[in-house]
Amino acid sequence: ASCDNMWNTDNCVNLAAKNLTIRWTTLINSTSAATEFWERRVLALSGGIEEVGKINWEILLCVVVYFTATFPYVMLLVLLFRGLTLPGALQGVVFYLYPEPSIFADSQVTSVGATHYIQGGSLFSIWSWTRDCFWLCLLNSGTSLVTGFAVFSVLGFMAHEQGVPIEEVAESGPGLAFIAYPQAEAMMPFPQLWAVCFFIMIILLGLDTHFVAVEAVVTSMMDLFPAVLRRAGRREIFLLFFCLACFMGQLFMVTEVREQRGMYVFQLFDNYACSGACLLFLSVDGESDGATGAERMFDAIEDITNSRPNYIFMLCWKYLTPLVSMVSFVCSVVEYQPLTFNRWYVYPDWAYALGWLLALSSILLVPGWAMGRLLAGKGSLKQRWLHLCNPDINLPLSNKQRAGMKETVSTTEIKDLVRMNVEEAL
């Protein structure tokens, strides 16, 4: 903070400046640069309540997330109640809730279901800002459950109006949101109203998803390179270039020559970006971390939060997560089928190669980084290998180490106390 900005007054004093020389009378009537920045720049306080002033667009944009996060739930409840009141809605709800164990034999279903929990890693970045991360996980699952009722009740109405089984109108993927559901809305009274509400909800859900994804990447990069990105303005610059790069990369998904080609690229990314390769990486990573670092992770969490997690998490890290990931990966490999679009278009070989390159790009960075650290280290190859395989000395202490330090400190304090008493007696 400085006093050279347009919002500063003559009474501004930069208390953090070096060689500060000021009289006592001036200090009494002065305000700090941080105070003036908060009151005059951020809040833009007026002279009183009678002065209305103009809207502070910067603060308004900061609270836009309150609208984007709550409005989709309002619209979801509206669409849910509307869908449940339609004729044939019960047929769709029964189809939605009826268990079908044979679907677990489909490797694609198990692979997609297993890859969905990988997105939970981004919640750690949110946890650094709020303590409601656990409730967000429950809210995510609850939202998916409620959304199923809203969607399948409308699909049941659509099947009832057309006189066909619901299996013939239920679709998966983008076709559900952009084909089946709009067709069902067209059969309702006031179809334009329901279509506008539905697509506004879809847009806002996409924005909220991007908020979390971008924040996870930015927070991770700031933790990885704090000396570079934690300076003034660096985070905003990195955020600008990252969003610009994502925008430029997604231009391939909206390309058009004579007909739309971008949907093929979108499906290629959607199928390979989070595929079975991520499950393989997750199983190997979870097994290695669980076997060698589960206790260390517990110590780190206890060192930060002063509370030790439940041992159920350790069982998941060591055994359950690697086992489920490996089984899902094996099933996806055994029953692998080449990607097709609408069951008739077969991608060329170079497109499959591009897809597998995309799938491997997320996991090859880890051994690549390890190889780079191994080559850039000092000492012999064996010394560098042992150095990278051993935990950092700055990691939190384990329970045994902490107990040993307490015992050592207690013994030392007793010896010092006895020595002081002996000296006083003499």
PDB file of N, CA and C in Angstrom, residues 76-175:
ATOM      1  N   LEU A  76     -33.928 -25.899 -10.620  1.00  0.00           N
ATOM      2  CA  LEU A  76     -34.007 -27.356 -10.530  1.00  0.00           C
ATOM      3  C   LEU A  76     -35.251 -27.778  -9.754  1.00  0.00           C
ATOM      4  N   LEU A  77     -35.537 -27.086  -8.656  1.00  0.00           N
ATOM      5  CA  LEU A  77     -36.735 -27.404  -7.877  1.00  0.00           C
ATOM      6  C   LEU A  77     -38.006 -27.090  -8.663  1.00  0.00           C
ATOM      7  N   VAL A  78     -37.986 -25.975  -9.408  1.00  0.00           N
ATOM      8  CA  VAL A  78     -39.153 -25.629 -10.226  1.00  0.00           C
ATOM      9  C   VAL A  78     -39.401 -26.699 -11.282  1.00  0.00           C
ATOM     10  N   LEU A  79     -38.339 -27.102 -11.980  1.00  0.00           N
ATOM     11  CA  LEU A  79     -38.481 -28.143 -13.003  1.00  0.00           C
ATOM     12  C   LEU A  79     -38.859 -29.486 -12.386  1.00  0.00           C
ATOM     13  N   LEU A  80     -38.380 -29.744 -11.164  1.00  0.00           N
ATOM     14  CA  LEU A  80     -38.726 -30.997 -10.488  1.00  0.00           C
ATOM     15  C   LEU A  80     -40.217 -31.058 -10.179  1.00  0.00           C
ATOM     16  N   PHE A  81     -40.739 -30.001  -9.555  1.00  0.00           N
ATOM     17  CA  PHE A  81     -42.166 -30.002  -9.216  1.00  0.00           C
ATOM     18  C   PHE A  81     -43.038 -30.002 -10.476  1.00  0.00           C
ATOM     19  N   ARG A  82     -42.578 -29.295 -11.505  1.00  0.00           N
ATOM     20  CA  ARG A  82     -43.345 -29.301 -12.748  1.00  0.00           C
ATOM     21  C   ARG A  82     -43.320 -30.680 -13.397  1.00  0.00           C
ATOM     22  N   GLY A  83     -42.168 -31.338 -13.382  1.00  0.00           N
ATOM     23  CA  GLY A  83     -42.071 -32.653 -13.990  1.00  0.00           C
ATOM     24  C   GLY A  83     -42.891 -33.700 -13.264  1.00  0.00           C
ATOM     25  N   LEU A  84     -42.924 -33.633 -11.925  1.00  0.00           N
ATOM     26  CA  LEU A  84     -43.668 -34.627 -11.156  1.00  0.00           C
ATOM     27  C   LEU A  84     -45.172 -34.483 -11.307  1.00  0.00           C
ATOM     28  N   THR A  85     -45.644 -33.326 -11.741  1.00  0.00           N
ATOM     29  CA  THR A  85     -47.084 -33.123 -11.927  1.00  0.00           C
ATOM     30  C   THR A  85     -47.561 -33.484 -13.324  1.00  0.00           C
ATOM     31  N   LEU A  86     -46.659 -33.881 -14.202  1.00  0.00           N
ATOM     32  CA  LEU A  86     -47.032 -34.226 -15.571  1.00  0.00           C
ATOM     33  C   LEU A  86     -47.541 -35.659 -15.651  1.00  0.00           C
ATOM     34  N   PRO A  87     -48.449 -35.961 -16.567  1.00  0.00           N
ATOM     35  CA  PRO A  87     -48.886 -37.355 -16.750  1.00  0.00           C
ATOM     36  C   PRO A  87     -47.747 -38.214 -17.280  1.00  0.00           C
ATOM     37  N   GLY A  88     -47.611 -39.398 -16.711  1.00  0.00           N
ATOM     38  CA  GLY A  88     -46.535 -40.295 -17.110  1.00  0.00           C
ATOM     39  C   GLY A  88     -45.251 -40.099 -16.336  1.00  0.00           C
ATOM     40  N   ALA A  89     -45.230 -39.148 -15.392  1.00  0.00           N
ATOM     41  CA  ALA A  89     -44.008 -38.898 -14.625  1.00  0.00           C
ATOM     42  C   ALA A  89     -43.635 -40.102 -13.772  1.00  0.00           C
ATOM     43  N   LEU A  90     -44.644 -40.807 -13.254  1.00  0.00           N
ATOM     44  CA  LEU A  90     -44.361 -41.970 -12.415  1.00  0.00           C
ATOM     45  C   LEU A  90     -43.612 -43.036 -13.194  1.00  0.00           C
ATOM     46  N   GLN A  91     -43.931 -43.193 -14.458  1.00  0.00           N
ATOM     47  CA  GLN A  91     -43.225 -44.170 -15.296  1.00  0.00           C
ATOM     48  C   GLN A  91     -41.740 -43.829 -15.391  1.00  0.00           C
ATOM     49  N   GLY A  92     -41.421 -42.558 -15.549  1.00  0.00           N
ATOM     50  CA  GLY A  92     -40.021 -42.154 -15.614  1.00  0.00           C
ATOM     51  C   GLY A  92     -39.304 -42.310 -14.294  1.00  0.00           C
ATOM     52  N   VAL A  93     -39.978 -42.016 -13.180  1.00  0.00           N
ATOM     53  CA  VAL A  93     -39.357 -42.153 -11.864  1.00  0.00           C
ATOM     54  C   VAL A  93     -39.081 -43.613 -11.553  1.00  0.00           C
ATOM     55  N   VAL A  94     -40.019 -44.498 -11.904  1.00  0.00           N
ATOM     56  CA  VAL A  94     -39.809 -45.933 -11.680  1.00  0.00           C
ATOM     57  C   VAL A  94     -38.638 -46.431 -12.516  1.00  0.00           C
ATOM     58  N   PHE A  95     -38.548 -45.975 -13.756  1.00  0.00           N
ATOM     59  CA  PHE A  95     -37.417 -46.357 -14.608  1.00  0.00           C
ATOM     60  C   PHE A  95     -36.100 -45.845 -14.022  1.00  0.00           C
ATOM     61  N   TYR A  96     -36.134 -44.698 -13.394  1.00  0.00           N
ATOM     62  CA  TYR A  96     -34.932 -44.099 -12.801  1.00  0.00           C
ATOM     63  C   TYR A  96     -34.488 -44.847 -11.546  1.00  0.00           C
ATOM     64  N   LEU A  97     -35.435 -45.277 -10.720  1.00  0.00           N
ATOM     65  CA  LEU A  97     -35.100 -45.899  -9.440  1.00  0.00           C
ATOM     66  C   LEU A  97     -34.994 -47.421  -9.516  1.00  0.00           C
ATOM     67  N   TYR A  98     -35.520 -48.024 -10.571  1.00  0.00           N
ATOM     68  CA  TYR A  98     -35.510 -49.485 -10.632  1.00  0.00           C
ATOM     69  C   TYR A  98     -34.081 -49.989 -10.794  1.00  0.00           C
ATOM     70  N   PRO A  99     -33.610 -50.839  -9.867  1.00  0.00           N
ATOM     71  CA  PRO A  99     -32.218 -51.321  -9.957  1.00  0.00           C
ATOM     72  C   PRO A  99     -32.045 -52.298 -11.110  1.00  0.00           C
ATOM     73  N   GLU A 100     -30.927 -52.184 -11.770  1.00  0.00           N
ATOM     74  CA  GLU A 100     -30.585 -53.078 -12.882  1.00  0.00           C
ATOM     75  C   GLU A 100     -29.157 -53.574 -12.675  1.00  0.00           C
ATOM     76  N   PRO A 101     -28.983 -54.677 -11.938  1.00  0.00           N
ATOM     77  CA  PRO A 101     -27.624 -55.148 -11.618  1.00  0.00           C
ATOM     78  C   PRO A 101     -26.787 -55.484 -12.839  1.00  0.00           C
ATOM     79  N   SER A 102     -27.431 -55.848 -13.947  1.00  0.00           N
ATOM     80  CA  SER A 102     -26.658 -56.234 -15.129  1.00  0.00           C
ATOM     81  C   SER A 102     -25.853 -55.076 -15.703  1.00  0.00           C
ATOM     82  N   ILE A 103     -26.202 -53.848 -15.326  1.00  0.00           N
ATOM     83  CA  ILE A 103     -25.488 -52.701 -15.888  1.00  0.00           C
ATOM     84  C   ILE A 103     -24.060 -52.620 -15.357  1.00  0.00           C
ATOM     85  N   PHE A 104     -23.823 -53.243 -14.190  1.00  0.00           N
ATOM     86  CA  PHE A 104     -22.468 -53.224 -13.637  1.00  0.00           C
ATOM     87  C   PHE A 104     -21.508 -54.097 -14.440  1.00  0.00           C
ATOM     88  N   ALA A 105     -22.048 -54.973 -15.280  1.00  0.00           N
ATOM     89  CA  ALA A 105     -21.186 -55.774 -16.148  1.00  0.00           C
ATOM     90  C   ALA A 105     -20.667 -54.978 -17.333  1.00  0.00           C
ATOM     91  N   ASP A 106     -21.229 -53.804 -17.563  1.00  0.00           N
ATOM     92  CA  ASP A 106     -20.772 -52.941 -18.650  1.00  0.00           C
ATOM     93  C   ASP A 106     -19.536 -52.186 -18.180  1.00  0.00           C
ATOM     94  N   SER A 107     -18.408 -52.434 -18.822  1.00  0.00           N
ATOM     95  CA  SER A 107     -17.156 -51.810 -18.397  1.00  0.00           C
ATOM     96  C   SER A 107     -17.188 -50.298 -18.573  1.00  0.00           C
ATOM     97  N   GLN A 108     -17.923 -49.822 -19.568  1.00  0.00           N
ATOM     98  CA  GLN A 108     -17.979 -48.380 -19.793  1.00  0.00           C
ATOM     99  C   GLN A 108     -18.677 -47.680 -18.638  1.00  0.00           C
ATOM    100  N   VAL A 109     -19.727 -48.295 -18.115  1.00  0.00           N
ATOM    101  CA  VAL A 109     -20.452 -47.695 -16.993  1.00  0.00           C
ATOM    102  C   VAL A 109     -19.575 -47.643 -15.752  1.00  0.00           C
ATOM    103  N   THR A 110     -18.900 -48.752 -15.440  1.00  0.00           N
ATOM    104  CA  THR A 110     -18.043 -48.766 -14.256  1.00  0.00           C
ATOM    105  C   THR A 110     -16.861 -47.821 -14.412  1.00  0.00           C
ATOM    106  N   SER A 111     -16.318 -47.717 -15.624  1.00  0.00           N
ATOM    107  CA  SER A 111     -15.189 -46.816 -15.844  1.00  0.00           C
ATOM    108  C   SER A 111     -15.609 -45.365 -15.690  1.00  0.00           C
ATOM    109  N   VAL A 112     -16.749 -45.002 -16.270  1.00  0.00           N
ATOM    110  CA  VAL A 112     -17.236 -43.624 -16.143  1.00  0.00           C
ATOM    111  C   VAL A 112     -17.570 -43.304 -14.696  1.00  0.00           C
ATOM    112  N   GLY A 113     -18.202 -44.255 -14.002  1.00  0.00           N
ATOM    113  CA  GLY A 113     -18.524 -44.021 -12.601  1.00  0.00           C
ATOM    114  C   GLY A 113     -17.284 -43.865 -11.739  1.00  0.00           C
ATOM    115  N   ALA A 114     -16.244 -44.641 -12.039  1.00  0.00           N
ATOM    116  CA  ALA A 114     -15.018 -44.555 -11.243  1.00  0.00           C
ATOM    117  C   ALA A 114     -14.256 -43.264 -11.507  1.00  0.00           C
ATOM    118  N   THR A 115     -14.281 -42.797 -12.755  1.00  0.00           N
ATOM    119  CA  THR A 115     -13.540 -41.566 -13.067  1.00  0.00           C
ATOM    120  C   THR A 115     -14.220 -40.325 -12.521  1.00  0.00           C
ATOM    121  N   HIS A 116     -15.479 -40.418 -12.135  1.00  0.00           N
ATOM    122  CA  HIS A 116     -16.176 -39.236 -11.636  1.00  0.00           C
ATOM    123  C   HIS A 116     -15.631 -38.782 -10.292  1.00  0.00           C
ATOM    124  N   TYR A 117     -15.136 -39.712  -9.461  1.00  0.00           N
ATOM    125  CA  TYR A 117     -14.671 -39.272  -8.150  1.00  0.00           C
ATOM    126  C   TYR A 117     -13.281 -38.656  -8.217  1.00  0.00           C
ATOM    127  N   ILE A 118     -12.633 -38.702  -9.394  1.00  0.00           N
ATOM    128  CA  ILE A 118     -11.338 -38.043  -9.520  1.00  0.00           C
ATOM    129  C   ILE A 118     -11.491 -36.537  -9.390  1.00  0.00           C
ATOM    130  N   GLN A 119     -12.653 -35.993  -9.813  1.00  0.00           N
ATOM    131  CA  GLN A 119     -12.852 -34.553  -9.723  1.00  0.00           C
ATOM    132  C   GLN A 119     -12.856 -34.059  -8.285  1.00  0.00           C
ATOM    133  N   GLY A 120     -12.982 -34.961  -7.306  1.00  0.00           N
ATOM    134  CA  GLY A 120     -12.972 -34.524  -5.916  1.00  0.00           C
ATOM    135  C   GLY A 120     -11.659 -33.918  -5.478  1.00  0.00           C
ATOM    136  N   GLY A 121     -10.583 -34.142  -6.254  1.00  0.00           N
ATOM    137  CA  GLY A 121      -9.309 -33.540  -5.887  1.00  0.00           C
ATOM    138  C   GLY A 121      -9.336 -32.029  -5.909  1.00  0.00           C
ATOM    139  N   SER A 122     -10.192 -31.443  -6.755  1.00  0.00           N
ATOM    140  CA  SER A 122     -10.280 -29.982  -6.799  1.00  0.00           C
ATOM    141  C   SER A 122     -10.892 -29.407  -5.542  1.00  0.00           C
ATOM    142  N   LEU A 123     -11.579 -30.234  -4.750  1.00  0.00           N
ATOM    143  CA  LEU A 123     -12.190 -29.728  -3.526  1.00  0.00           C
ATOM    144  C   LEU A 123     -11.149 -29.346  -2.490  1.00  0.00           C
ATOM    145  N   PHE A 124      -9.925 -29.899  -2.595  1.00  0.00           N
ATOM    146  CA  PHE A 124      -8.886 -29.519  -1.645  1.00  0.00           C
ATOM    147  C   PHE A 124      -8.538 -28.043  -1.775  1.00  0.00           C
ATOM    148  N   SER A 125      -8.569 -27.522  -3.001  1.00  0.00           N
ATOM    149  CA  SER A 125      -8.293 -26.097  -3.176  1.00  0.00           C
ATOM    150  C   SER A 125      -9.408 -25.254  -2.586  1.00  0.00           C
ATOM    151  N   ILE A 126     -10.662 -25.742  -2.673  1.00  0.00           N
ATOM    152  CA  ILE A 126     -11.769 -25.016  -2.059  1.00  0.00           C
ATOM    153  C   ILE A 126     -11.669 -25.084  -0.548  1.00  0.00           C
ATOM    154  N   TRP A 127     -11.144 -26.187  -0.032  1.00  0.00           N
ATOM    155  CA  TRP A 127     -11.030 -26.363   1.412  1.00  0.00           C
ATOM    156  C   TRP A 127     -10.089 -25.316   2.025  1.00  0.00           C
ATOM    157  N   SER A 128      -9.195 -24.776   1.226  1.00  0.00           N
ATOM    158  CA  SER A 128      -8.306 -23.743   1.745  1.00  0.00           C
ATOM    159  C   SER A 128      -9.030 -22.426   1.949  1.00  0.00           C
ATOM    160  N   TRP A 129     -10.243 -22.288   1.398  1.00  0.00           N
ATOM    161  CA  TRP A 129     -11.015 -21.049   1.547  1.00  0.00           C
ATOM    162  C   TRP A 129     -12.222 -21.226   2.450  1.00  0.00           C
ATOM    163  N   THR A 130     -12.744 -22.430   2.560  1.00  0.00           N
ATOM    164  CA  THR A 130     -13.945 -22.646   3.348  1.00  0.00           C
ATOM    165  C   THR A 130     -13.858 -23.995   4.045  1.00  0.00           C
ATOM    166  N   ARG A 131     -14.595 -24.129   5.143  1.00  0.00           N
ATOM    167  CA  ARG A 131     -14.614 -25.377   5.908  1.00  0.00           C
ATOM    168  C   ARG A 131     -15.817 -26.255   5.539  1.00  0.00           C
ATOM    169  N   ASP A 132     -16.546 -25.883   4.514  1.00  0.00           N
ATOM    170  CA  ASP A 132     -17.750 -26.616   4.141  1.00  0.00           C
ATOM    171  C   ASP A 132     -17.495 -27.640   3.049  1.00  0.00           C
ATOM    172  N   CYS A 133     -16.250 -28.077   2.911  1.00  0.00           N
ATOM    173  CA  CYS A 133     -15.911 -28.976   1.807  1.00  0.00           C
ATOM    174  C   CYS A 133     -16.645 -30.311   1.935  1.00  0.00           C
ATOM    175  N   PHE A 134     -16.776 -30.824   3.161  1.00  0.00           N
ATOM    176  CA  PHE A 134     -17.467 -32.098   3.363  1.00  0.00           C
ATOM    177  C   PHE A 134     -18.928 -31.995   2.935  1.00  0.00           C
ATOM    178  N   TRP A 135     -19.555 -30.879   3.289  1.00  0.00           N
ATOM    179  CA  TRP A 135     -20.953 -30.701   2.912  1.00  0.00           C
ATOM    180  C   TRP A 135     -21.100 -30.489   1.410  1.00  0.00           C
ATOM    181  N   LEU A 136     -20.077 -29.940   0.773  1.00  0.00           N
ATOM    182  CA  LEU A 136     -20.119 -29.789  -0.682  1.00  0.00           C
ATOM    183  C   LEU A 136     -20.142 -31.145  -1.378  1.00  0.00           C
ATOM    184  N   CYS A 137     -19.402 -32.111  -0.817  1.00  0.00           N
ATOM    185  CA  CYS A 137     -19.424 -33.465  -1.390  1.00  0.00           C
ATOM    186  C   CYS A 137     -20.823 -34.072  -1.295  1.00  0.00           C
ATOM    187  N   LEU A 138     -21.456 -33.913  -0.131  1.00  0.00           N
ATOM    188  CA  LEU A 138     -22.817 -34.428   0.022  1.00  0.00           C
ATOM    189  C   LEU A 138     -23.798 -33.678  -0.872  1.00  0.00           C
ATOM    190  N   LEU A 139     -23.591 -32.358  -0.995  1.00  0.00           N
ATOM    191  CA  LEU A 139     -24.468 -31.568  -1.859  1.00  0.00           C
ATOM    192  C   LEU A 139     -24.332 -31.981  -3.315  1.00  0.00           C
ATOM    193  N   ASN A 140     -23.118 -32.325  -3.717  1.00  0.00           N
ATOM    194  CA  ASN A 140     -22.895 -32.756  -5.099  1.00  0.00           C
ATOM    195  C   ASN A 140     -23.663 -34.037  -5.399  1.00  0.00           C
ATOM    196  N   SER A 141     -23.546 -35.009  -4.504  1.00  0.00           N
ATOM    197  CA  SER A 141     -24.263 -36.272  -4.715  1.00  0.00           C
ATOM    198  C   SER A 141     -25.773 -36.075  -4.613  1.00  0.00           C
ATOM    199  N   GLY A 142     -26.203 -35.251  -3.654  1.00  0.00           N
ATOM    200  CA  GLY A 142     -27.636 -34.992  -3.518  1.00  0.00           C
ATOM    201  C   GLY A 142     -28.217 -34.286  -4.724  1.00  0.00           C
ATOM    202  N   THR A 143     -27.444 -33.366  -5.295  1.00  0.00           N
ATOM    203  CA  THR A 143     -27.911 -32.664  -6.492  1.00  0.00           C
ATOM    204  C   THR A 143     -28.080 -33.624  -7.661  1.00  0.00           C
ATOM    205  N   SER A 144     -27.140 -34.546  -7.815  1.00  0.00           N
ATOM    206  CA  SER A 144     -27.258 -35.536  -8.893  1.00  0.00           C
ATOM    207  C   SER A 144     -28.503 -36.396  -8.713  1.00  0.00           C
ATOM    208  N   LEU A 145     -28.806 -36.752  -7.458  1.00  0.00           N
ATOM    209  CA  LEU A 145     -29.987 -37.574  -7.198  1.00  0.00           C
ATOM    210  C   LEU A 145     -31.271 -36.821  -7.536  1.00  0.00           C
ATOM    211  N   VAL A 146     -31.362 -35.569  -7.092  1.00  0.00           N
ATOM    212  CA  VAL A 146     -32.566 -34.768  -7.356  1.00  0.00           C
ATOM    213  C   VAL A 146     -32.703 -34.472  -8.846  1.00  0.00           C
ATOM    214  N   THR A 147     -31.571 -34.222  -9.512  1.00  0.00           N
ATOM    215  CA  THR A 147     -31.614 -33.955 -10.951  1.00  0.00           C
ATOM    216  C   THR A 147     -32.169 -35.150 -11.716  1.00  0.00           C
ATOM    217  N   GLY A 148     -31.862 -36.351 -11.256  1.00  0.00           N
ATOM    218  CA  GLY A 148     -32.409 -37.542 -11.904  1.00  0.00           C
ATOM    219  C   GLY A 148     -33.925 -37.570 -11.860  1.00  0.00           C
ATOM    220  N   PHE A 149     -34.510 -37.178 -10.723  1.00  0.00           N
ATOM    221  CA  PHE A 149     -35.970 -37.117 -10.637  1.00  0.00           C
ATOM    222  C   PHE A 149     -36.535 -36.080 -11.604  1.00  0.00           C
ATOM    223  N   ALA A 150     -35.875 -34.899 -11.682  1.00  0.00           N
ATOM    224  CA  ALA A 150     -36.362 -33.843 -12.568  1.00  0.00           C
ATOM    225  C   ALA A 150     -36.290 -34.254 -14.033  1.00  0.00           C
ATOM    226  N   VAL A 151     -35.240 -34.965 -14.410  1.00  0.00           N
ATOM    227  CA  VAL A 151     -35.054 -35.340 -15.813  1.00  0.00           C
ATOM    228  C   VAL A 151     -35.958 -36.506 -16.198  1.00  0.00           C
ATOM    229  N   PHE A 152     -35.963 -37.565 -15.396  1.00  0.00           N
ATOM    230  CA  PHE A 152     -36.688 -38.766 -15.804  1.00  0.00           C
ATOM    231  C   PHE A 152     -38.196 -38.614 -15.648  1.00  0.00           C
ATOM    232  N   SER A 153     -38.647 -37.714 -14.790  1.00  0.00           N
ATOM    233  CA  SER A 153     -40.084 -37.449 -14.743  1.00  0.00           C
ATOM    234  C   SER A 153     -40.556 -36.815 -16.048  1.00  0.00           C
ATOM    235  N   VAL A 154     -39.741 -35.926 -16.609  1.00  0.00           N
ATOM    236  CA  VAL A 154     -40.081 -35.305 -17.895  1.00  0.00           C
ATOM    237  C   VAL A 154     -39.964 -36.319 -19.030  1.00  0.00           C
ATOM    238  N   LEU A 155     -38.955 -37.187 -18.980  1.00  0.00           N
ATOM    239  CA  LEU A 155     -38.829 -38.226 -20.008  1.00  0.00           C
ATOM    240  C   LEU A 155     -40.001 -39.209 -19.946  1.00  0.00           C
ATOM    241  N   GLY A 156     -40.477 -39.486 -18.731  1.00  0.00           N
ATOM    242  CA  GLY A 156     -41.670 -40.325 -18.614  1.00  0.00           C
ATOM    243  C   GLY A 156     -42.890 -39.674 -19.239  1.00  0.00           C
ATOM    244  N   PHE A 157     -43.007 -38.364 -19.065  1.00  0.00           N
ATOM    245  CA  PHE A 157     -44.097 -37.633 -19.718  1.00  0.00           C
ATOM    246  C   PHE A 157     -43.965 -37.701 -21.235  1.00  0.00           C
ATOM    247  N   MET A 158     -42.747 -37.573 -21.734  1.00  0.00           N
ATOM    248  CA  MET A 158     -42.514 -37.632 -23.181  1.00  0.00           C
ATOM    249  C   MET A 158     -42.882 -39.012 -23.727  1.00  0.00           C
ATOM    250  N   ALA A 159     -42.499 -40.072 -23.013  1.00  0.00           N
ATOM    251  CA  ALA A 159     -42.851 -41.426 -23.449  1.00  0.00           C
ATOM    252  C   ALA A 159     -44.359 -41.643 -23.398  1.00  0.00           C
ATOM    253  N   HIS A 160     -45.016 -41.057 -22.399  1.00  0.00           N
ATOM    254  CA  HIS A 160     -46.470 -41.190 -22.279  1.00  0.00           C
ATOM    255  C   HIS A 160     -47.177 -40.498 -23.436  1.00  0.00           C
ATOM    256  N   GLU A 161     -46.705 -39.323 -23.832  1.00  0.00           N
ATOM    257  CA  GLU A 161     -47.339 -38.586 -24.919  1.00  0.00           C
ATOM    258  C   GLU A 161     -47.130 -39.274 -26.268  1.00  0.00           C
ATOM    259  N   GLN A 162     -45.963 -39.887 -26.461  1.00  0.00           N
ATOM    260  CA  GLN A 162     -45.670 -40.543 -27.739  1.00  0.00           C
ATOM    261  C   GLN A 162     -46.154 -41.983 -27.782  1.00  0.00           C
ATOM    262  N   GLY A 163     -46.524 -42.541 -26.609  1.00  0.00           N
ATOM    263  CA  GLY A 163     -47.001 -43.913 -26.567  1.00  0.00           C
ATOM    264  C   GLY A 163     -45.925 -44.938 -26.837  1.00  0.00           C
ATOM    265  N   VAL A 164     -44.698 -44.671 -26.395  1.00  0.00           N
ATOM    266  CA  VAL A 164     -43.571 -45.584 -26.608  1.00  0.00           C
ATOM    267  C   VAL A 164     -42.940 -45.890 -25.258  1.00  0.00           C
ATOM    268  N   PRO A 165     -42.173 -46.989 -25.154  1.00  0.00           N
ATOM    269  CA  PRO A 165     -41.452 -47.261 -23.901  1.00  0.00           C
ATOM    270  C   PRO A 165     -40.436 -46.164 -23.610  1.00  0.00           C
ATOM    271  N   ILE A 166     -40.173 -45.966 -22.341  1.00  0.00           N
ATOM    272  CA  ILE A 166     -39.262 -44.888 -21.957  1.00  0.00           C
ATOM    273  C   ILE A 166     -37.838 -45.172 -22.401  1.00  0.00           C
ATOM    274  N   GLU A 167     -37.499 -46.448 -22.623  1.00  0.00           N
ATOM    275  CA  GLU A 167     -36.156 -46.768 -23.095  1.00  0.00           C
ATOM    276  C   GLU A 167     -35.864 -46.141 -24.454  1.00  0.00           C
ATOM    277  N   GLU A 168     -36.897 -45.880 -25.238  1.00  0.00           N
ATOM    278  CA  GLU A 168     -36.690 -45.322 -26.571  1.00  0.00           C
ATOM    279  C   GLU A 168     -36.487 -43.811 -26.564  1.00  0.00           C
ATOM    280  N   VAL A 169     -36.846 -43.150 -25.475  1.00  0.00           N
ATOM    281  CA  VAL A 169     -36.676 -41.690 -25.417  1.00  0.00           C
ATOM    282  C   VAL A 169     -35.520 -41.289 -24.519  1.00  0.00           C
ATOM    283  N   ALA A 170     -35.070 -42.198 -23.660  1.00  0.00           N
ATOM    284  CA  ALA A 170     -33.959 -41.882 -22.760  1.00  0.00           C
ATOM    285  C   ALA A 170     -32.648 -41.971 -23.521  1.00  0.00           C
ATOM    286  N   GLU A 171     -31.883 -40.906 -23.495  1.00  0.00           N
ATOM    287  CA  GLU A 171     -30.585 -40.858 -24.150  1.00  0.00           C
ATOM    288  C   GLU A 171     -29.517 -40.553 -23.118  1.00  0.00           C
ATOM    289  N   SER A 172     -28.267 -40.700 -23.538  1.00  0.00           N
ATOM    290  CA  SER A 172     -27.128 -40.402 -22.671  1.00  0.00           C
ATOM    291  C   SER A 172     -26.248 -39.372 -23.347  1.00  0.00           C
ATOM    292  N   GLY A 173     -25.396 -38.736 -22.547  1.00  0.00           N
ATOM    293  CA  GLY A 173     -24.476 -37.755 -23.092  1.00  0.00           C
ATOM    294  C   GLY A 173     -25.158 -36.436 -23.396  1.00  0.00           C
ATOM    295  N   PRO A 174     -24.583 -35.653 -24.314  1.00  0.00           N
ATOM    296  CA  PRO A 174     -25.166 -34.344 -24.656  1.00  0.00           C
ATOM    297  C   PRO A 174     -26.563 -34.444 -25.248  1.00  0.00           C
ATOM    298  N   GLY A 175     -26.894 -35.595 -25.844  1.00  0.00           N
ATOM    299  CA  GLY A 175     -28.218 -35.740 -26.428  1.00  0.00           C
ATOM    300  C   GLY A 175     -29.337 -35.642 -25.418  1.00  0.00           C
TER     301      GLY A 175
END
